[in-house]
XYZ file of C-alpha atoms in Angstrom:
364
model
C -12.830 -21.316 -26.066
C -14.173 -18.128 -25.226
C -14.360 -16.695 -21.654
C -17.463 -14.588 -20.514
C -17.146 -12.597 -17.434
C -19.800 -10.952 -15.109
C -19.531 -8.863 -11.917
C -22.584 -9.414 -9.787
C -23.590 -7.344 -6.533
C -24.469 -9.538 -3.642
C -27.519 -7.727 -1.984
C -27.515 -9.878 1.078
C -25.539 -12.523 2.447
C -27.310 -15.548 0.703
C -27.947 -13.668 -2.557
C -27.281 -14.948 -5.927
C -29.853 -13.187 -7.924
C -27.306 -11.535 -10.041
C -25.865 -14.792 -11.167
C -29.516 -16.161 -12.086
C -30.231 -13.051 -13.983
C -26.919 -13.672 -15.934
C -28.071 -17.145 -16.849
C -31.877 -16.492 -17.739
C -30.759 -13.526 -19.663
C -28.550 -15.484 -21.823
C -25.200 -14.079 -20.900
C -23.997 -17.480 -19.890
C -25.311 -20.855 -19.188
C -25.353 -22.554 -16.001
C -23.206 -25.532 -17.213
C -20.417 -22.968 -18.691
C -19.405 -21.438 -15.426
C -16.077 -22.451 -14.401
C -14.991 -20.031 -11.344
C -16.210 -17.588 -9.202
C -14.163 -15.196 -7.309
C -15.959 -12.804 -4.716
C -16.130 -10.823 -1.784
C -18.729 -11.439 1.176
C -19.454 -9.011 4.234
C -18.558 -11.285 6.914
C -15.253 -10.508 9.334
C -12.973 -12.468 7.080
C -12.157 -14.421 9.920
C -12.031 -18.420 10.382
C -15.655 -18.009 11.852
C -16.874 -15.945 8.721
C -20.162 -17.935 7.957
C -20.954 -15.337 4.982
C -18.603 -17.173 2.643
C -20.380 -20.428 3.385
C -23.721 -18.700 2.726
C -22.578 -17.222 -0.614
C -20.999 -20.703 -1.786
C -24.301 -22.491 -1.263
C -26.485 -19.865 -2.939
C -24.145 -19.580 -5.986
C -23.833 -23.374 -6.356
C -27.645 -23.762 -5.904
C -28.495 -21.575 -8.842
C -25.900 -23.709 -10.961
C -27.770 -26.899 -9.788
C -31.177 -25.166 -10.566
C -30.422 -24.150 -14.019
C -27.807 -26.332 -15.275
C -27.362 -30.209 -15.812
C -24.311 -30.883 -13.862
C -24.649 -33.333 -10.908
C -24.300 -32.085 -7.207
C -20.652 -33.474 -7.234
C -19.706 -31.716 -10.419
C -20.941 -28.572 -9.131
C -19.034 -28.925 -6.167
C -15.825 -29.043 -7.981
C -16.347 -25.800 -9.444
C -13.739 -23.379 -7.912
C -15.368 -20.668 -6.096
C -12.954 -18.464 -4.006
C -14.599 -16.357 -1.306
C -12.869 -13.590 0.356
C -14.348 -12.190 3.675
C -14.528 -8.729 4.691
C -15.773 -5.772 3.010
C -14.083 -3.334 5.081
C -14.485 0.406 4.608
C -16.333 1.175 1.407
C -15.796 -2.343 -0.539
C -19.178 -3.737 -1.820
C -19.867 -7.262 -1.796
C -19.839 -8.957 -4.882
C -18.591 -11.846 -7.143
C -17.097 -12.152 -10.498
C -18.187 -15.134 -12.539
C -16.285 -16.734 -15.210
C -17.728 -18.969 -17.826
C -16.309 -20.766 -20.875
C -18.039 -21.230 -23.740
C -17.110 -22.701 -27.348
C -16.841 -19.486 -29.313
C -13.675 -19.089 -31.407
C -11.494 -16.026 -31.980
C -9.336 -14.673 -34.491
C -5.747 -15.672 -34.893
C -3.370 -12.683 -33.956
C -5.759 -11.143 -31.553
C -5.190 -12.451 -28.023
C -8.325 -12.579 -25.481
C -8.971 -14.178 -22.047
C -8.370 -17.807 -21.084
C -8.815 -19.569 -17.999
C -7.681 -22.949 -16.657
C -7.557 -24.650 -13.449
C -5.908 -27.647 -11.720
C -5.413 -29.130 -8.142
C -1.932 -29.577 -7.240
C -0.318 -32.659 -5.323
C -1.224 -33.214 -2.001
C 0.197 -30.762 0.414
C 1.022 -32.360 3.878
C 1.022 -30.400 7.099
C 4.583 -30.255 7.287
C 4.988 -29.052 3.878
C 3.332 -25.492 4.706
C 6.038 -23.014 4.924
C 8.611 -25.463 3.272
C 10.144 -25.881 -0.148
C 8.026 -29.126 -0.636
C 4.890 -26.740 -0.676
C 6.619 -24.377 -3.104
C 7.517 -27.189 -5.541
C 3.785 -28.789 -5.260
C 2.233 -25.649 -5.966
C 4.510 -24.989 -9.145
C 3.244 -28.293 -10.490
C -0.323 -27.258 -10.213
C 0.225 -24.005 -11.706
C 1.964 -25.567 -14.772
C -0.877 -27.854 -15.069
C -3.392 -24.849 -14.888
C -1.454 -23.182 -17.634
C -1.752 -26.277 -19.693
C -5.456 -26.453 -19.074
C -5.932 -22.895 -20.178
C -4.026 -23.540 -23.245
C -1.195 -21.036 -22.438
C 2.439 -21.835 -23.176
C 4.232 -18.608 -22.458
C 4.350 -17.479 -18.728
C 4.395 -14.067 -19.666
C 0.698 -14.270 -20.997
C -0.365 -15.229 -17.558
C -1.704 -12.339 -15.233
C -3.732 -13.751 -12.398
C -3.495 -16.895 -10.310
C -5.858 -17.437 -7.570
C -5.374 -20.126 -5.118
C -6.835 -21.744 -2.196
C -4.519 -23.913 0.094
C -4.631 -25.734 3.203
C -3.705 -24.243 6.443
C -2.717 -25.964 9.789
C -4.847 -27.128 12.423
C -4.324 -28.789 15.875
C -5.409 -32.048 14.320
C -3.096 -31.635 11.113
C -0.196 -30.753 13.331
C -0.842 -33.889 15.607
C -0.862 -36.144 12.500
C 2.610 -34.486 11.263
C 3.849 -35.330 14.792
C 2.526 -38.796 14.880
C 4.738 -39.588 11.658
C 7.849 -37.933 13.024
C 7.173 -34.264 11.485
C 7.118 -30.730 12.624
C 5.156 -27.954 11.748
C 6.686 -24.718 10.535
C 4.495 -22.423 12.620
C 1.512 -22.562 15.009
C -2.093 -22.421 13.915
C -2.545 -18.914 13.917
C 0.122 -18.157 11.790
C -0.418 -20.647 9.250
C -2.919 -18.769 7.155
C -0.199 -15.874 6.190
C 2.456 -18.641 5.878
C 0.284 -20.917 3.501
C -0.296 -17.874 1.287
C 2.968 -16.941 1.277
C 4.536 -20.153 0.423
C 1.885 -20.481 -2.255
C 2.886 -17.010 -3.781
C 6.668 -18.382 -4.121
C 5.114 -21.553 -5.782
C 3.405 -19.455 -8.504
C 6.437 -17.226 -8.886
C 8.558 -20.239 -9.429
C 6.465 -22.076 -11.978
C 6.186 -18.510 -14.021
C 10.145 -18.056 -13.804
C 9.493 -15.085 -11.692
C 12.069 -16.171 -9.256
C 14.391 -19.165 -8.596
C 13.744 -21.803 -6.375
C 13.897 -20.192 -2.876
C 16.170 -21.485 -0.041
C 14.267 -22.854 2.823
C 15.421 -19.808 4.897
C 13.982 -17.476 2.427
C 10.288 -18.752 2.634
C 8.280 -16.260 4.574
C 11.451 -14.112 5.618
C 12.961 -12.723 2.186
C 10.199 -10.300 1.063
C 12.187 -9.268 -1.931
C 11.074 -12.513 -3.517
C 7.553 -12.294 -4.713
C 4.986 -13.053 -7.630
C 3.648 -10.008 -9.254
C 0.433 -12.277 -10.370
C -0.351 -14.250 -7.479
C -3.545 -13.916 -5.006
C -3.439 -16.721 -2.626
C -6.265 -17.806 0.046
C -6.114 -20.704 2.678
C -8.725 -22.632 4.673
C -9.501 -26.037 6.335
C -11.478 -27.537 3.686
C -8.414 -28.604 1.546
C -5.361 -30.925 1.315
C -4.036 -29.359 -1.907
C -3.999 -26.159 -3.842
C -6.878 -25.494 -5.860
C -5.614 -23.078 -8.701
C -7.458 -20.849 -10.929
C -5.149 -19.356 -13.807
C -6.373 -16.515 -16.056
C -4.269 -15.225 -18.884
C -4.522 -14.135 -22.357
C -4.232 -16.574 -25.220
C -3.650 -15.751 -29.020
C -6.979 -16.745 -30.907
C -9.242 -17.080 -27.906
C -12.549 -15.641 -28.635
C -14.711 -13.297 -26.330
C -14.445 -9.717 -25.713
C -12.248 -9.695 -22.571
C -8.400 -9.288 -22.093
C -6.631 -9.305 -18.805
C -3.434 -7.319 -17.530
C -1.531 -6.841 -14.211
C 0.852 -4.289 -12.297
C 1.955 -3.858 -8.693
C 0.992 -1.363 -6.131
C 4.248 -0.428 -4.621
C 2.463 0.726 -1.493
C -0.909 1.262 -0.162
C -1.427 4.653 -1.843
C -0.128 3.662 -5.287
C -3.136 4.480 -7.311
C -0.739 4.805 -10.495
C -0.129 0.867 -10.050
C -3.911 0.334 -10.696
C -4.178 2.262 -13.814
C -0.905 0.643 -14.912
C -2.847 -2.884 -14.704
C -5.741 -1.382 -16.772
C -3.342 -0.339 -19.314
C -1.578 -3.452 -19.430
C -4.982 -5.358 -19.986
C -5.512 -3.082 -22.832
C -7.127 0.268 -22.271
C -5.414 3.435 -23.480
C -5.494 5.977 -20.732
C -4.066 9.288 -20.042
C -0.845 10.037 -18.236
C -2.964 11.462 -15.132
C -6.054 9.025 -15.549
C -9.291 9.091 -13.642
C -12.200 6.868 -13.252
C -14.245 8.638 -15.950
C -11.590 7.516 -18.430
C -12.294 4.000 -18.112
C -15.700 4.514 -19.878
C -17.233 1.427 -18.350
C -14.817 -0.813 -20.004
C -13.283 -2.083 -16.841
C -14.896 -5.480 -15.758
C -12.997 -5.485 -12.269
C -9.605 -5.326 -10.355
C -8.337 -7.905 -8.111
C -5.613 -6.972 -5.616
C -3.753 -8.170 -2.555
C -2.599 -5.932 0.058
C -1.036 -6.047 3.747
C 0.438 -3.454 6.244
C 3.870 -2.886 5.841
C 6.021 -4.545 8.475
C 8.182 -1.560 8.956
C 5.326 0.567 10.240
C 5.973 3.071 7.674
C 4.121 4.287 4.544
C 6.167 6.939 2.432
C 8.026 7.947 5.416
C 5.192 8.541 7.626
C 4.550 6.319 10.958
C 1.730 4.007 10.798
C -0.012 2.580 13.837
C -2.303 -0.325 12.203
C 0.583 -2.939 13.483
C -0.054 -1.584 16.915
C -3.794 -1.214 17.112
C -5.452 -3.692 19.906
C -8.913 -3.018 18.770
C -8.997 -3.290 14.944
C -6.718 -6.095 13.305
C -4.297 -4.468 10.879
C -5.674 -6.768 8.079
C -8.980 -4.474 8.259
C -7.137 -1.385 8.460
C -5.091 -2.064 5.130
C -7.902 -3.767 3.361
C -10.201 -0.619 4.173
C -7.417 1.738 2.948
C -6.509 -0.065 -0.244
C -10.293 -0.542 -1.076
C -11.016 3.059 -1.134
C -7.930 4.076 -3.174
C -9.106 1.413 -5.581
C -12.731 2.451 -5.545
C -11.728 6.145 -6.235
C -9.395 4.988 -9.210
C -12.219 2.813 -10.909
C -15.122 4.807 -9.499
C -16.800 1.527 -8.062
C -16.567 0.273 -4.751
C -17.154 -3.398 -5.886
C -13.787 -4.258 -6.029
C -11.850 -7.275 -5.145
C -9.279 -6.663 -2.206
C -7.783 -9.376 -0.184
C -5.301 -9.159 2.746
C -2.345 -11.759 3.807
C 0.049 -10.645 0.712
C 3.037 -12.121 1.844
C 5.449 -12.919 -1.184
C 2.551 -11.702 -3.370
C 3.685 -8.251 -4.711
C 6.337 -5.992 -2.971
C 6.462 -5.609 0.678
C 3.855 -2.982 1.641
C 2.076 -3.380 -1.780
C 0.511 -5.931 -3.485
C -0.427 -7.285 -7.298
C -3.158 -5.635 -9.231
C -5.045 -7.602 -11.799
C -7.390 -5.900 -14.095
C -9.948 -7.540 -16.704
C -11.356 -5.113 -19.387
C -14.047 -5.336 -21.950
C -12.481 -4.605 -25.321
C -15.658 -5.416 -27.404
C -15.885 -8.051 -30.106
C-alpha cells in the first residue's frame, strides 16, 4: 500500500473545507483516510474546545463523502494539538492509505496504527505503562509492515491522564497514583515516550526511579499527547518501507535546544532532500510537506548559557512561551507558519530540545 499526505489550512475553528477539496479533487478518497494530526487555535488546555470542533468537522466530511459507518469513522486516529501561539497557523496533516504499489529497492512512506493494552490509573508514571506502550508500538510497526526499528521515524500517541475519578478508582482497589491530576498530562506523555524508546531499542527498560526524572533517557521519534477520553495508548506509527508506493518519505533528527534550526534541516535531509550546509527555506523548493516537533522549557532556566524567565512567568504559562519560540524558529526554517509544534516533551528528545520529524515529497 502507498500513503498519500496532504497539509490543509484550517480557516476557522470548525473548517474542514480543505479536506473536502482533497477528496472531491481526487487526491484521496474519504474511505482511504487513516489518520489526521493537526493544530487548532485554542488555548491548548483541558478546556480547549477547538480540538472537539475540528474533530467533529473532519469526521463529518469523512461521513459525508465515504461509505464507512459512524462507528468506523470514530475509530480513525485524529490527534489535535491545541494552541497556535506566536506565528503558528491552524492546520491539519491528513494521511490516506491506498492500494498503489511501489518499486522494490525504493523505500517510501508507510503508516500503521494500534491500541495498547488497557492502561490503569496506577500505571501512569510507572514501568507497567512503559511496557504496555511498548507492546502497542510493536503492534503498530507490524500494521505498517515495518520490521526494522531504524525505519521508524515518527510515533504519535494519545494516552490517558489522571482525573479525580480515576484516582479514586485506583484507591478503591488499594492502589496509588504516581502524581496529582494537574501533573499527569506531562507524566503520561513522558512515560509514553519511554515506552516508545523501549519498543524501538533506543533505551533499555528504565528503572522505576528513572521515569520522569532521568532526562538523559528519551526517544528521538516520539510525539506524545494525552487526554481524558482514552483508557489505553492510541498509536500512529510512520516510517519508510521498502517497496511501498507513493511519493513521500520521512526522516527525523532532534533539536538540541529551542534555537537549533540546524536540527530541523537535519530531519529534512534524513527524509531524503539534498540541502546545502547552510540551508534556507528557499532550498526546499516546495518539496517539504510538513515538520512535526516537540518542545518544552529547559528546566535549568537556561538557553545557551543565558538566563530564561519563562518558568517564572505568572501571567503566561511556559508551554506557551516555548511553543511560540520554537514555532517561530520552525516557520523561519521552512518558510511556512503551518508547522506542528507541541509541548510537554518529557523523555521526547533531549532535555530543553525535542524530536523533529520531516515528511518530503520526492515525486513518483
